[in-house]
Tab-separated table of C-alpha atoms and ligand atoms in Angstrom:
chain	number	residue	atom	x	y	z
A	1	MET	CA	6.944	-11.641	23.446
A	2	GLY	CA	8.190	-8.439	21.812
A	3	ARG	CA	6.312	-6.275	19.356
A	4	LEU	CA	6.129	-7.307	15.735
A	5	ILE	CA	7.776	-5.186	13.061
A	6	VAL	CA	6.335	-6.415	9.776
A	7	ILE	CA	8.171	-5.209	6.684
A	8	SER	CA	6.904	-5.786	3.163
A	9	ASN	CA	7.060	-4.021	-0.176
A	10	ARG	CA	3.538	-2.664	0.193
A	11	VAL	CA	1.507	-2.097	3.328
A	12	SER	CA	-2.158	-2.882	3.564
A	13	VAL	CA	-3.591	-0.127	5.740
A	14	PRO	CA	-6.654	-1.378	7.595
A	15	SER	CA	-9.704	0.814	7.271
A	16	ALA	CA	-11.609	1.461	10.441
A	17	ALA	CA	-14.833	0.358	8.781
A	18	GLY	CA	-14.723	-3.379	8.185
A	19	ALA	CA	-11.173	-4.091	7.193
A	20	ALA	CA	-11.941	-7.724	6.487
A	21	GLY	CA	-14.222	-6.917	3.584
A	22	ALA	CA	-11.631	-5.128	1.526
A	23	GLN	CA	-8.417	-6.948	2.384
A	24	GLY	CA	-6.988	-10.329	1.562
A	25	GLY	CA	-6.503	-13.016	4.201
A	26	LEU	CA	-2.807	-12.272	4.666
A	27	ALA	CA	-3.395	-8.584	5.371
A	28	VAL	CA	-6.231	-9.391	7.747
A	29	ALA	CA	-4.076	-11.917	9.625
A	30	LEU	CA	-1.053	-9.636	9.850
A	31	ASN	CA	-3.228	-6.795	11.031
A	32	SER	CA	-4.790	-8.906	13.738
A	33	ALA	CA	-1.336	-10.095	14.878
A	34	LEU	CA	-0.148	-6.493	15.007
A	35	ARG	CA	-3.225	-5.541	16.974
A	36	GLN	CA	-2.663	-8.350	19.498
A	37	GLN	CA	1.067	-8.119	19.882
A	38	GLY	CA	1.529	-4.454	19.141
A	39	GLY	CA	3.974	-3.263	16.540
A	40	ILE	CA	4.297	-1.543	13.200
A	41	TRP	CA	3.809	-2.494	9.558
A	42	PHE	CA	6.393	-0.761	7.411
A	43	GLY	CA	6.751	-0.529	3.625
A	44	TRP	CA	6.411	1.504	0.459
A	45	SER	CA	3.308	3.693	0.236
A	46	GLY	CA	2.875	2.946	-3.474
A	47	GLN	CA	3.377	6.671	-4.113
A	48	GLU	CA	6.196	8.320	-6.025
A	49	THR	CA	8.024	11.472	-5.043
A	50	ALA	CA	10.345	13.533	-7.253
A	51	GLU	CA	13.183	13.289	-4.739
A	52	PHE	CA	13.559	10.688	-1.984
A	53	THR	CA	13.323	12.252	1.474
A	54	GLY	CA	12.917	9.203	3.710
A	55	HIS	CA	9.933	10.912	5.313
A	56	LEU	CA	7.934	8.375	7.320
A	57	ASP	CA	4.194	8.631	7.087
A	58	MET	CA	2.979	7.102	10.352
A	59	GLN	CA	-0.694	6.317	10.693
A	60	ARG	CA	-2.847	4.535	13.175
A	61	ASN	CA	-6.019	2.900	11.868
A	62	ALA	CA	-8.154	0.269	13.548
A	63	ASP	CA	-5.490	-0.164	16.267
A	64	VAL	CA	-2.702	-0.894	13.800
A	65	THR	CA	0.259	1.423	13.264
A	66	THR	CA	1.624	1.635	9.748
A	67	ALA	CA	4.686	3.513	8.546
A	68	THR	CA	5.287	4.129	4.864
A	69	ILE	CA	7.789	5.904	2.648
A	70	ASP	CA	7.465	7.218	-0.885
A	71	LEU	CA	9.981	6.204	-3.565
A	72	GLU	CA	11.479	8.032	-6.525
A	73	PRO	CA	10.373	7.063	-10.049
A	74	GLN	CA	13.852	5.647	-10.699
A	75	ASP	CA	13.521	3.471	-7.579
A	76	VAL	CA	10.186	2.128	-8.738
A	77	GLU	CA	11.561	1.409	-12.195
A	78	GLU	CA	14.763	-0.301	-11.085
A	79	TYR	CA	13.736	-1.935	-7.817
A	80	TYR	CA	10.058	-2.797	-8.284
A	81	ASN	CA	9.480	-3.087	-12.040
A	82	GLY	CA	13.142	-4.019	-12.529
A	83	TYR	CA	14.958	-6.355	-10.179
A	84	ALA	CA	11.894	-7.574	-8.263
A	85	ASN	CA	9.542	-8.179	-11.181
A	86	ARG	CA	11.782	-8.558	-14.232
A	87	THR	CA	14.619	-10.459	-12.581
A	88	LEU	CA	13.660	-12.291	-9.390
A	89	TRP	CA	9.972	-13.035	-10.034
A	90	PRO	CA	10.503	-14.805	-13.385
A	91	LEU	CA	13.668	-16.534	-12.154
A	92	PHE	CA	11.952	-17.797	-9.002
A	93	HIS	CA	9.119	-19.113	-11.185
A	94	TYR	CA	11.609	-21.040	-13.353
A	95	ARG	CA	11.223	-18.635	-16.295
A	96	ILE	CA	14.803	-17.821	-17.156
A	97	ASP	CA	13.559	-17.048	-20.679
A	98	LEU	CA	11.810	-13.995	-19.193
A	99	THR	CA	14.502	-13.121	-16.657
A	100	GLU	CA	16.345	-9.878	-17.374
A	101	TYR	CA	19.744	-9.175	-15.871
A	102	ASP	CA	20.465	-5.461	-15.848
A	103	ARG	CA	23.096	-3.860	-13.665
A	104	ASN	CA	20.880	-0.856	-12.993
A	105	PHE	CA	18.145	-3.116	-11.647
A	106	GLY	CA	20.591	-4.693	-9.188
A	107	GLU	CA	21.825	-1.291	-8.058
A	108	GLY	CA	18.286	0.041	-7.669
A	109	TYR	CA	17.318	-3.039	-5.658
A	110	GLU	CA	20.210	-2.524	-3.237
A	111	ARG	CA	19.553	1.211	-3.031
A	112	VAL	CA	15.891	0.760	-2.141
A	113	ASN	CA	16.681	-1.971	0.382
A	114	GLU	CA	19.168	0.455	1.992
A	115	ARG	CA	16.456	3.115	1.999
A	116	PHE	CA	14.071	0.712	3.674
A	117	ALA	CA	16.771	-0.114	6.256
A	118	ASP	CA	17.483	3.563	7.000
A	119	ALA	CA	13.808	4.388	7.353
A	120	VAL	CA	12.733	1.445	9.512
A	121	PHE	CA	15.864	1.353	11.707
A	122	PRO	CA	14.741	4.053	14.185
A	123	LEU	CA	11.393	2.313	14.657
A	124	ILE	CA	12.911	-0.945	15.934
A	125	GLU	CA	13.177	-1.394	19.712
A	126	SER	CA	15.451	-3.907	21.401
A	127	GLU	CA	12.903	-6.700	22.077
A	128	ASP	CA	11.013	-6.382	18.776
A	129	LEU	CA	10.641	-9.312	16.403
A	130	VAL	CA	11.383	-8.244	12.840
A	131	TRP	CA	9.479	-10.113	10.127
A	132	VAL	CA	10.396	-9.339	6.502
A	133	HIS	CA	8.269	-10.533	3.586
A	134	ASP	CA	9.110	-11.689	0.119
A	135	TYR	CA	11.525	-11.412	-2.754
A	136	HIS	CA	11.554	-7.625	-2.870
A	137	LEU	CA	13.496	-7.439	0.384
A	138	LEU	CA	15.861	-10.408	0.557
A	139	PRO	CA	18.969	-8.414	1.628
A	140	LEU	CA	17.143	-6.113	4.048
A	141	GLY	CA	18.014	-8.198	7.114
A	142	SER	CA	21.745	-7.971	6.395
A	143	MET	CA	21.432	-4.203	5.975
A	144	LEU	CA	19.704	-3.926	9.334
A	145	ARG	CA	22.440	-6.066	10.900
A	146	ALA	CA	25.011	-3.661	9.426
A	147	ARG	CA	23.212	-0.880	11.283
A	148	GLY	CA	23.579	-2.765	14.555
A	149	ILE	CA	20.180	-4.474	14.820
A	150	GLY	CA	20.735	-7.591	16.953
A	151	ASN	CA	17.032	-8.486	17.193
A	152	ARG	CA	15.540	-11.753	16.072
A	153	MET	CA	14.761	-11.338	12.392
A	154	GLY	CA	12.858	-13.620	10.043
A	155	LEU	CA	12.141	-13.723	6.330
A	156	PHE	CA	9.161	-15.385	4.694
A	157	LEU	CA	9.330	-15.970	0.958
A	158	HIS	CA	5.915	-16.190	-0.705
A	159	THR	CA	7.276	-17.494	-4.017
A	160	PRO	CA	8.966	-20.770	-4.948
A	161	TRP	CA	12.703	-21.175	-4.483
A	162	PRO	CA	14.256	-22.167	-7.816
A	163	PRO	CA	16.558	-25.138	-8.450
A	164	THR	CA	20.235	-24.365	-7.854
A	165	ARG	CA	21.070	-24.721	-11.550
A	166	LEU	CA	18.635	-21.957	-12.429
A	167	LEU	CA	19.575	-19.705	-9.555
A	168	THR	CA	23.231	-19.789	-10.485
A	169	SER	CA	22.345	-17.983	-13.724
A	170	LEU	CA	21.740	-14.878	-11.589
A	171	PRO	CA	24.788	-12.606	-11.417
A	172	PHE	CA	25.930	-12.220	-7.797
A	173	HIS	CA	23.638	-15.007	-6.611
A	174	GLU	CA	26.091	-15.950	-3.836
A	175	ARG	CA	25.978	-12.447	-2.419
A	176	LEU	CA	22.188	-12.399	-2.439
A	177	VAL	CA	21.839	-15.733	-0.642
A	178	ALA	CA	24.624	-14.920	1.830
A	179	SER	CA	22.750	-11.749	2.746
A	180	MET	CA	19.646	-13.847	3.495
A	181	LEU	CA	21.597	-15.896	6.022
A	182	GLU	CA	21.718	-12.863	8.310
A	183	TYR	CA	18.112	-13.653	9.233
A	184	ASP	CA	17.523	-16.030	12.137
A	185	VAL	CA	14.598	-17.736	10.444
A	186	ILE	CA	14.003	-18.311	6.740
A	187	GLY	CA	10.497	-19.509	5.923
A	188	LEU	CA	9.569	-21.118	2.612
A	189	GLN	CA	6.090	-22.190	1.525
A	190	THR	CA	6.751	-25.920	1.085
A	191	THR	CA	9.302	-28.651	1.722
A	192	GLU	CA	10.032	-28.670	-2.013
A	193	TRP	CA	11.298	-25.088	-2.011
A	194	LEU	CA	12.982	-25.677	1.337
A	195	GLU	CA	14.960	-28.608	-0.082
A	196	SER	CA	15.897	-26.495	-3.047
A	197	PHE	CA	17.142	-23.714	-0.777
A	198	LEU	CA	19.142	-26.125	1.378
A	199	HIS	CA	20.608	-27.713	-1.737
A	200	TYR	CA	21.913	-24.312	-2.786
A	201	VAL	CA	23.531	-23.477	0.559
A	202	GLN	CA	25.183	-26.884	0.716
A	203	LYS	CA	26.366	-27.189	-2.865
A	204	GLU	CA	27.148	-23.588	-3.706
A	205	MET	CA	28.249	-22.272	-0.333
A	206	GLY	CA	29.590	-25.464	1.237
A	207	LEU	CA	27.602	-24.862	4.416
A	208	LYS	CA	26.644	-27.512	6.914
A	209	VAL	CA	22.937	-28.281	7.217
A	210	ASN	CA	21.894	-30.014	10.447
A	211	LEU	CA	19.330	-32.792	10.704
A	212	ASP	CA	16.692	-30.265	11.771
A	213	ASN	CA	17.425	-28.306	8.549
A	214	SER	CA	19.138	-25.479	10.377
A	215	ILE	CA	22.178	-24.015	8.667
A	216	GLU	CA	25.507	-23.339	10.339
A	217	TYR	CA	26.676	-19.926	9.211
A	218	ASN	CA	29.463	-17.815	10.712
A	219	GLY	CA	29.048	-19.491	14.105
A	220	ARG	CA	25.283	-18.945	14.133
A	221	ARG	CA	22.406	-21.238	13.440
A	222	VAL	CA	19.869	-20.135	10.859
A	223	VAL	CA	16.558	-21.977	10.987
A	224	ALA	CA	15.151	-22.806	7.548
A	225	ARG	CA	11.683	-24.297	7.538
A	226	ALA	CA	8.529	-24.739	5.497
A	227	PHE	CA	5.499	-22.780	6.725
A	228	PRO	CA	2.682	-23.350	4.219
A	229	ILE	CA	0.507	-20.255	4.195
A	230	GLY	CA	-3.269	-20.623	4.454
A	231	ILE	CA	-6.373	-18.485	4.101
A	232	ASP	CA	-8.415	-16.829	6.801
A	233	TYR	CA	-10.809	-19.770	6.804
A	234	ALA	CA	-13.333	-18.409	9.286
A	235	GLU	CA	-13.570	-15.054	7.530
A	236	PHE	CA	-13.868	-16.606	4.088
A	237	GLN	CA	-16.516	-19.135	5.069
A	238	GLU	CA	-18.528	-16.445	6.747
A	239	ALA	CA	-18.301	-14.371	3.588
A	240	ALA	CA	-19.338	-17.369	1.483
A	241	CYS	CA	-22.500	-17.814	3.555
A	242	GLY	CA	-23.462	-14.118	3.629
A	243	ASP	CA	-26.015	-12.217	1.567
A	244	VAL	CA	-23.536	-10.612	-0.818
A	245	ALA	CA	-22.098	-14.023	-1.722
A	246	ARG	CA	-25.550	-15.571	-2.081
A	247	GLU	CA	-26.642	-12.843	-4.466
A	248	ALA	CA	-23.419	-13.108	-6.476
A	249	CYS	CA	-23.841	-16.873	-6.661
A	250	GLN	CA	-27.429	-16.575	-7.861
A	251	ARG	CA	-26.572	-13.858	-10.365
A	252	LEU	CA	-23.833	-15.974	-11.923
A	253	LYS	CA	-25.936	-19.134	-11.982
A	254	ALA	CA	-28.893	-17.346	-13.534
A	255	SER	CA	-26.659	-15.918	-16.254
A	256	VAL	CA	-25.455	-19.343	-17.456
A	257	ARG	CA	-28.981	-20.812	-17.590
A	258	GLY	CA	-28.239	-24.308	-16.328
A	259	ARG	CA	-24.788	-24.696	-17.835
A	260	LYS	CA	-21.859	-25.969	-15.761
A	261	ILE	CA	-19.463	-23.320	-14.504
A	262	LEU	CA	-15.690	-23.605	-14.325
A	263	ILE	CA	-13.967	-20.788	-12.478
A	264	GLY	CA	-10.449	-19.398	-12.509
A	265	VAL	CA	-9.357	-16.413	-10.390
A	266	ASP	CA	-5.823	-15.142	-10.813
A	267	ARG	CA	-3.774	-12.014	-10.984
A	268	LEU	CA	-2.938	-11.625	-14.648
A	269	ASP	CA	0.496	-13.234	-14.484
A	270	TYR	CA	2.331	-15.618	-16.807
A	271	SER	CA	3.060	-17.944	-13.866
A	272	LYS	CA	-0.645	-18.709	-13.541
A	273	GLY	CA	-0.872	-20.732	-16.757
A	274	LEU	CA	-3.919	-18.925	-18.145
A	275	GLY	CA	-3.053	-19.507	-21.807
A	276	GLU	CA	-2.595	-23.242	-21.227
A	277	ARG	CA	-5.843	-23.276	-19.224
A	278	PHE	CA	-7.808	-21.685	-22.058
A	279	GLU	CA	-6.277	-24.140	-24.533
A	280	SER	CA	-7.239	-27.039	-22.275
A	281	PHE	CA	-10.809	-25.832	-22.028
A	282	SER	CA	-10.912	-25.431	-25.774
A	283	ARG	CA	-9.621	-29.010	-26.171
A	284	PHE	CA	-12.307	-30.218	-23.784
A	285	LEU	CA	-14.987	-28.510	-25.894
A	286	ALA	CA	-13.561	-29.993	-29.084
A	287	ASP	CA	-13.226	-33.521	-27.617
A	288	HIS	CA	-16.709	-33.534	-26.111
A	289	PRO	CA	-19.072	-31.946	-28.582
A	290	GLU	CA	-21.985	-33.280	-26.484
A	291	MET	CA	-20.770	-30.988	-23.663
A	292	ALA	CA	-19.915	-28.001	-25.832
A	293	GLY	CA	-22.582	-25.418	-25.206
A	294	ASN	CA	-23.063	-26.814	-21.712
A	295	ALA	CA	-20.016	-25.507	-19.892
A	296	VAL	CA	-18.735	-21.988	-19.328
A	297	LEU	CA	-15.300	-20.945	-18.118
A	298	LEU	CA	-15.381	-17.772	-16.029
A	299	GLN	CA	-11.880	-16.383	-15.734
A	300	ILE	CA	-11.453	-13.417	-13.415
A	301	ALA	CA	-8.035	-11.895	-14.029
A	302	PRO	CA	-7.352	-8.448	-12.577
A	303	PRO	CA	-4.331	-6.922	-14.354
A	304	SER	CA	-1.097	-6.626	-12.391
A	305	ARG	CA	2.384	-5.148	-12.973
A	306	GLY	CA	1.189	-3.484	-16.160
A	307	ASP	CA	4.430	-1.486	-16.534
A	308	VAL	CA	6.395	-4.646	-17.208
A	309	ALA	CA	6.552	-5.744	-20.861
A	310	SER	CA	6.049	-9.482	-20.217
A	311	TYR	CA	2.763	-8.636	-18.471
A	312	GLN	CA	1.610	-6.513	-21.399
A	313	GLN	CA	2.509	-9.439	-23.632
A	314	ILE	CA	0.558	-12.033	-21.650
A	315	ARG	CA	-2.439	-9.732	-21.636
A	316	GLU	CA	-2.360	-9.414	-25.415
A	317	ASP	CA	-1.843	-13.153	-25.845
A	318	LEU	CA	-4.832	-13.952	-23.678
A	319	GLU	CA	-7.076	-11.488	-25.454
A	320	ARG	CA	-6.159	-13.062	-28.775
A	321	LYS	CA	-6.592	-16.577	-27.474
A	322	THR	CA	-9.973	-15.840	-25.902
A	323	GLY	CA	-11.215	-14.264	-29.110
A	324	HIS	CA	-10.000	-17.221	-31.110
A	325	ILE	CA	-11.549	-19.876	-28.844
A	326	ASN	CA	-14.808	-18.010	-28.438
A	327	GLY	CA	-14.975	-17.474	-32.195
A	328	ALA	CA	-14.595	-21.211	-32.766
A	329	HIS	CA	-17.052	-22.459	-30.105
A	330	ALA	CA	-19.579	-19.683	-29.484
A	331	ASP	CA	-23.196	-19.729	-30.574
A	332	VAL	CA	-25.734	-16.945	-30.898
A	333	ASP	CA	-26.762	-17.384	-27.269
A	334	PHE	CA	-23.539	-18.751	-25.790
A	335	VAL	CA	-19.934	-17.670	-25.245
A	336	PRO	CA	-17.695	-20.375	-23.727
A	337	ILE	CA	-15.016	-18.197	-22.073
A	338	ARG	CA	-15.945	-15.180	-20.002
A	339	TYR	CA	-12.671	-13.406	-19.543
A	340	VAL	CA	-12.931	-10.524	-17.108
A	341	ASN	CA	-10.049	-8.114	-16.466
A	342	ARG	CA	-11.270	-6.670	-13.213
A	343	GLY	CA	-11.342	-7.451	-9.523
A	344	TYR	CA	-14.396	-8.128	-7.353
A	345	PRO	CA	-14.991	-7.681	-3.625
A	346	ARG	CA	-14.022	-10.775	-1.673
A	347	ALA	CA	-17.599	-11.631	-0.673
A	348	GLU	CA	-18.712	-11.631	-4.321
A	349	LEU	CA	-15.738	-13.750	-5.226
A	350	ALA	CA	-16.793	-16.254	-2.564
A	351	GLY	CA	-20.246	-16.412	-4.173
A	352	PHE	CA	-18.749	-17.002	-7.631
A	353	TYR	CA	-16.599	-19.836	-6.277
A	354	ARG	CA	-19.655	-21.411	-4.711
A	355	ALA	CA	-21.577	-21.237	-7.960
A	356	ALA	CA	-18.863	-23.095	-9.877
A	357	GLU	CA	-18.894	-26.875	-10.360
A	358	ILE	CA	-15.148	-26.790	-11.007
A	359	GLY	CA	-12.337	-24.666	-9.592
A	360	LEU	CA	-9.673	-24.624	-12.290
A	361	VAL	CA	-6.380	-23.689	-10.654
A	362	THR	CA	-3.572	-24.526	-13.031
A	363	PRO	CA	-0.478	-22.365	-12.445
A	364	LEU	CA	2.735	-23.439	-14.154
A	365	ARG	CA	4.544	-22.604	-10.924
A	366	ASP	CA	3.167	-21.046	-7.739
A	367	GLY	CA	4.623	-20.599	-4.251
A	368	MET	CA	1.377	-21.753	-2.641
A	369	ASN	CA	-1.825	-20.535	-4.376
A	370	LEU	CA	-4.548	-19.351	-2.078
A	371	VAL	CA	-7.297	-19.394	-4.701
A	372	ALA	CA	-7.350	-23.206	-4.493
A	373	LYS	CA	-7.964	-22.963	-0.745
A	374	GLU	CA	-10.595	-20.249	-1.117
A	375	TYR	CA	-12.459	-22.369	-3.658
A	376	VAL	CA	-12.585	-25.275	-1.195
A	377	ALA	CA	-13.693	-23.055	1.699
A	378	ALA	CA	-16.517	-21.510	-0.339
A	379	GLN	CA	-18.189	-24.778	-1.370
A	380	ASP	CA	-21.491	-26.111	-0.110
A	381	PRO	CA	-20.391	-29.284	1.763
A	382	ASP	CA	-23.615	-31.050	0.726
A	383	ASP	CA	-23.036	-30.404	-2.969
A	384	PRO	CA	-19.423	-29.357	-3.402
A	385	GLY	CA	-17.613	-28.580	-6.613
A	386	VAL	CA	-14.396	-30.269	-7.712
A	387	LEU	CA	-10.975	-28.663	-7.442
A	388	ILE	CA	-8.634	-29.252	-10.376
A	389	LEU	CA	-5.187	-28.227	-9.199
A	390	SER	CA	-1.797	-27.972	-10.833
A	391	GLN	CA	0.829	-30.338	-9.473
A	392	PHE	CA	3.211	-27.355	-9.651
A	393	ALA	CA	1.359	-25.209	-7.111
A	394	GLY	CA	2.782	-25.330	-3.593
A	395	SER	CA	-0.741	-26.070	-2.344
A	396	ALA	CA	-0.748	-29.404	-4.240
A	397	LEU	CA	1.431	-30.830	-1.458
A	398	GLN	CA	-1.403	-30.252	1.009
A	399	LEU	CA	-4.501	-30.561	-1.188
A	400	LYS	CA	-3.934	-34.128	-2.293
A	401	ASP	CA	-7.644	-34.847	-2.693
A	402	ALA	CA	-7.934	-32.363	-5.513
A	403	LEU	CA	-7.646	-33.735	-9.049
A	404	LEU	CA	-3.981	-32.975	-9.634
A	405	VAL	CA	-2.958	-32.163	-13.197
A	406	ASN	CA	0.034	-31.278	-15.301
A	407	PRO	CA	-0.984	-27.826	-16.579
A	408	HIS	CA	1.345	-28.154	-19.577
A	409	SER	CA	-0.644	-31.129	-20.852
A	410	VAL	CA	-3.705	-29.784	-22.600
A	411	GLU	CA	-4.991	-33.365	-23.040
A	412	HIS	CA	-4.601	-34.224	-19.367
A	413	VAL	CA	-6.405	-31.107	-18.193
A	414	ALA	CA	-9.178	-31.564	-20.789
A	415	GLU	CA	-9.765	-35.177	-19.667
A	416	THR	CA	-9.730	-34.103	-16.041
A	417	ILE	CA	-12.415	-31.491	-16.703
A	418	LYS	CA	-14.587	-34.284	-18.103
A	419	ARG	CA	-13.822	-36.485	-15.110
A	420	ALA	CA	-14.723	-33.689	-12.693
A	421	LEU	CA	-18.033	-32.991	-14.433
A	422	ASP	CA	-18.913	-36.701	-14.290
A	423	MET	CA	-17.854	-37.184	-10.670
A	424	PRO	CA	-20.613	-38.702	-8.506
A	425	LEU	CA	-21.835	-36.713	-5.520
A	426	ALA	CA	-20.450	-39.227	-2.987
A	427	GLU	CA	-16.919	-38.896	-4.349
A	428	ARG	CA	-17.180	-35.097	-4.520
A	429	LYS	CA	-18.273	-34.994	-0.887
A	430	ARG	CA	-15.550	-37.399	0.226
A	431	ARG	CA	-12.810	-35.417	-1.495
A	432	HIS	CA	-14.169	-32.076	-0.382
A	433	ALA	CA	-14.410	-33.127	3.288
A	434	ARG	CA	-10.717	-34.017	3.333
A	435	LEU	CA	-9.699	-30.873	1.466
A	436	LEU	CA	-11.752	-28.751	3.820
A	437	GLU	CA	-10.088	-30.268	6.861
A	438	SER	CA	-6.684	-29.279	5.546
A	439	VAL	CA	-7.779	-25.753	4.571
A	440	ARG	CA	-9.477	-25.229	7.937
A	441	GLU	CA	-6.681	-26.588	10.107
A	442	GLN	CA	-3.764	-25.044	8.283
A	443	ASP	CA	-5.239	-21.603	7.976
A	444	VAL	CA	-3.444	-18.270	7.963
A	445	LEU	CA	-3.619	-17.931	11.743
A	446	HIS	CA	-1.915	-21.286	12.148
A	447	TRP	CA	0.782	-20.174	9.699
A	448	LEU	CA	1.261	-16.894	11.502
A	449	GLU	CA	1.478	-18.504	14.939
A	450	GLN	CA	3.948	-21.097	13.739
A	451	PHE	CA	6.216	-18.523	12.153
A	452	VAL	CA	6.118	-16.077	15.045
A	453	GLN	CA	6.728	-18.884	17.522
A	454	VAL	CA	9.885	-19.982	15.728
A	455	LEU	CA	10.923	-16.371	15.266
A	456	ALA	CA	10.422	-15.582	18.956
A	457	ASN	CA	12.029	-18.758	20.182
A	458	ASN	CA	15.511	-17.648	21.052
A	459	GLU	CA	17.877	-20.440	20.173
A	460	ARG	CA	20.041	-19.944	23.268
A	461	ASP	CA	18.537	-23.073	24.809
A	462	ALA	CA	19.822	-25.136	21.946
A	463	GLY	CA	23.387	-24.251	22.826
A	464	MET	CA	24.033	-21.965	19.886
A	465	PRO	CA	24.867	-18.323	20.438
A	466	PRO	CA	22.180	-15.808	19.540
A	467	HIS	CA	23.046	-13.367	16.820
A	468	ASP	CA	24.366	-10.503	18.898
A	469	GLN	CA	26.853	-12.758	20.676
A	470	ALA	CA	28.083	-14.437	17.525
A	471	ALA	CA	31.630	-14.079	16.353
B	501	GDG	C1	1.618	-14.745	-3.846
B	501	GDG	C2	2.239	-16.049	-4.362
B	501	GDG	C3	1.055	-17.270	-2.540
B	501	GDG	C4	-7.622	-12.388	-7.048
B	501	GDG	N1	-8.539	-11.751	-7.805
B	501	GDG	C5	-9.308	-11.063	-6.959
B	501	GDG	C6	-8.851	-11.272	-5.662
B	501	GDG	N2	-7.803	-12.097	-5.749
B	501	GDG	C7	-7.099	-12.614	-4.570
B	501	GDG	C8	-7.419	-14.087	-4.401
B	501	GDG	C9	-6.282	-14.540	-3.509
B	501	GDG	C10	-5.164	-13.610	-3.934
B	501	GDG	O1	-5.723	-12.547	-4.679
B	501	GDG	C11	-4.182	-14.329	-4.851
B	501	GDG	O2	-3.403	-15.179	-4.078
B	501	GDG	P1	-2.578	-16.345	-4.748
B	501	GDG	O3	-2.014	-17.152	-3.643
B	501	GDG	O4	-3.468	-17.137	-5.623
B	501	GDG	O5	-1.474	-15.688	-5.689
B	501	GDG	P2	-0.456	-14.398	-5.704
B	501	GDG	O6	-1.178	-13.131	-5.820
B	501	GDG	O7	0.493	-14.696	-6.819
B	501	GDG	O8	0.301	-14.462	-4.281
B	501	GDG	C12	1.328	-17.223	-4.042
B	501	GDG	C13	0.601	-15.920	-2.020
B	501	GDG	O9	1.506	-14.883	-2.400
B	501	GDG	C14	0.506	-15.914	-0.497
B	501	GDG	O10	1.708	-16.296	0.097
B	501	GDG	O11	0.041	-18.235	-2.293
B	501	GDG	O12	1.926	-18.446	-4.460
B	501	GDG	O13	2.466	-15.985	-5.764
B	501	GDG	O14	-6.585	-14.306	-2.166
B	501	GDG	O15	-8.692	-14.235	-3.858
B	501	GDG	N3	-9.415	-10.724	-4.574
B	501	GDG	C15	-10.488	-9.918	-4.778
B	501	GDG	N4	-10.996	-9.677	-6.015
B	501	GDG	C16	-10.444	-10.227	-7.125
B	501	GDG	O16	-10.943	-10.029	-8.235
B	501	GDG	N5	-11.070	-9.351	-3.719
């Protein structure tokens, strides 16, 4: 099998000293694949430069080679803050009310994708497998093809794929999707988004979709498939059982003095349904005065994309809402919502999950949602907490033994909180055992292997021409 060339907006550079402690499961898994198979992880450094030079900063850390470029402020504004996070992100999360269509964003997006293509092109050797990640880089594959790259190339989209009727509100949507069909493999998180994608290519582009969900396009066959991403189960469980997690767990438990803990952990993003979650908790407190004073919601929400107005707005809304709810339900020695705008090391996070009787994961729309899986992995199997999970998270298709809720229904979520707190130990254990099996078996390594296998599997055997022989 050839080397892997991983391309994503940002690159997570492994540190020689204990990479696993600082990085998320995806970065750890990609790094270990790069270490095993050899290859390069390419992307934006996160740094700005006054004038774009295309200079590649190549580094080798912990046996992984990374290559990064700096971008101009205008690139960051139009490509990253603009088209990626003010156009595609809200649209792909069904929020056309927040979706901004600006010609400059579209131009910046194409320009940066071309810059990525120019910079990574000389790094790609003939047998390499090229694996592009996420909505920032949808047209990159077509730009590499235009530069003569005939390698197997795959795209994995971490977000949902929106319904055709929403997607068609995007100017030049046909061009964007057509550019994606230059990949050999298109991976979506779930069958729901896969069906939505196939619906678009059939209805809007009139393309033929085979029984195995592959798409006939310009005499080639493009494989479209669901690859549900998982967590690094082994790493997370180990963290959950370590000293740092134990101390974090004890610290949190001691601070609530016997009260029940509900935990939410999310990037501060409007797709995560934090406002609705707070309202639901408030309704629960109002409906169950006997429980008010006995349950605390810990919401960890590190800020993200702070340069984008809708993110500033959600932050203000949540601050107001928290103040309002706490004002209504707090007592001299008790505050019901602990709303924390900062991140914690992964091992501490694992301890907080373990301390919580309820994992409250209620996004309005989410490609997968790894927090739900981390919560399950961190539990004590002999006395596990209950996962309350939005039916609109991709992970709900796998985690069927969670208590699934409609996050828009404050009443439903409030009742489900009560049900979770009353759940007998036997039922908690039964549900948790089944959830754990799914989280353990469909972990990030499984996801990675599945994707790379399909990516590496040249379709010649199936009687279709590979890309470089296509008409
Ligand atoms: C996108 C898609 C898809 C959060 N706070 C802290 C912290 N986190 C970590 C969590 C988890 C990760 O961030 C968040 O992952 P999610 O899956 O929940 O959500 P997104 O960031 O929106 O990710 C999503 C994912 O890509 C993967 O494909 O599942 O649907 O939107 O790992 O633990 N980590 C640390 N401290 C924090 O305070 N260390």
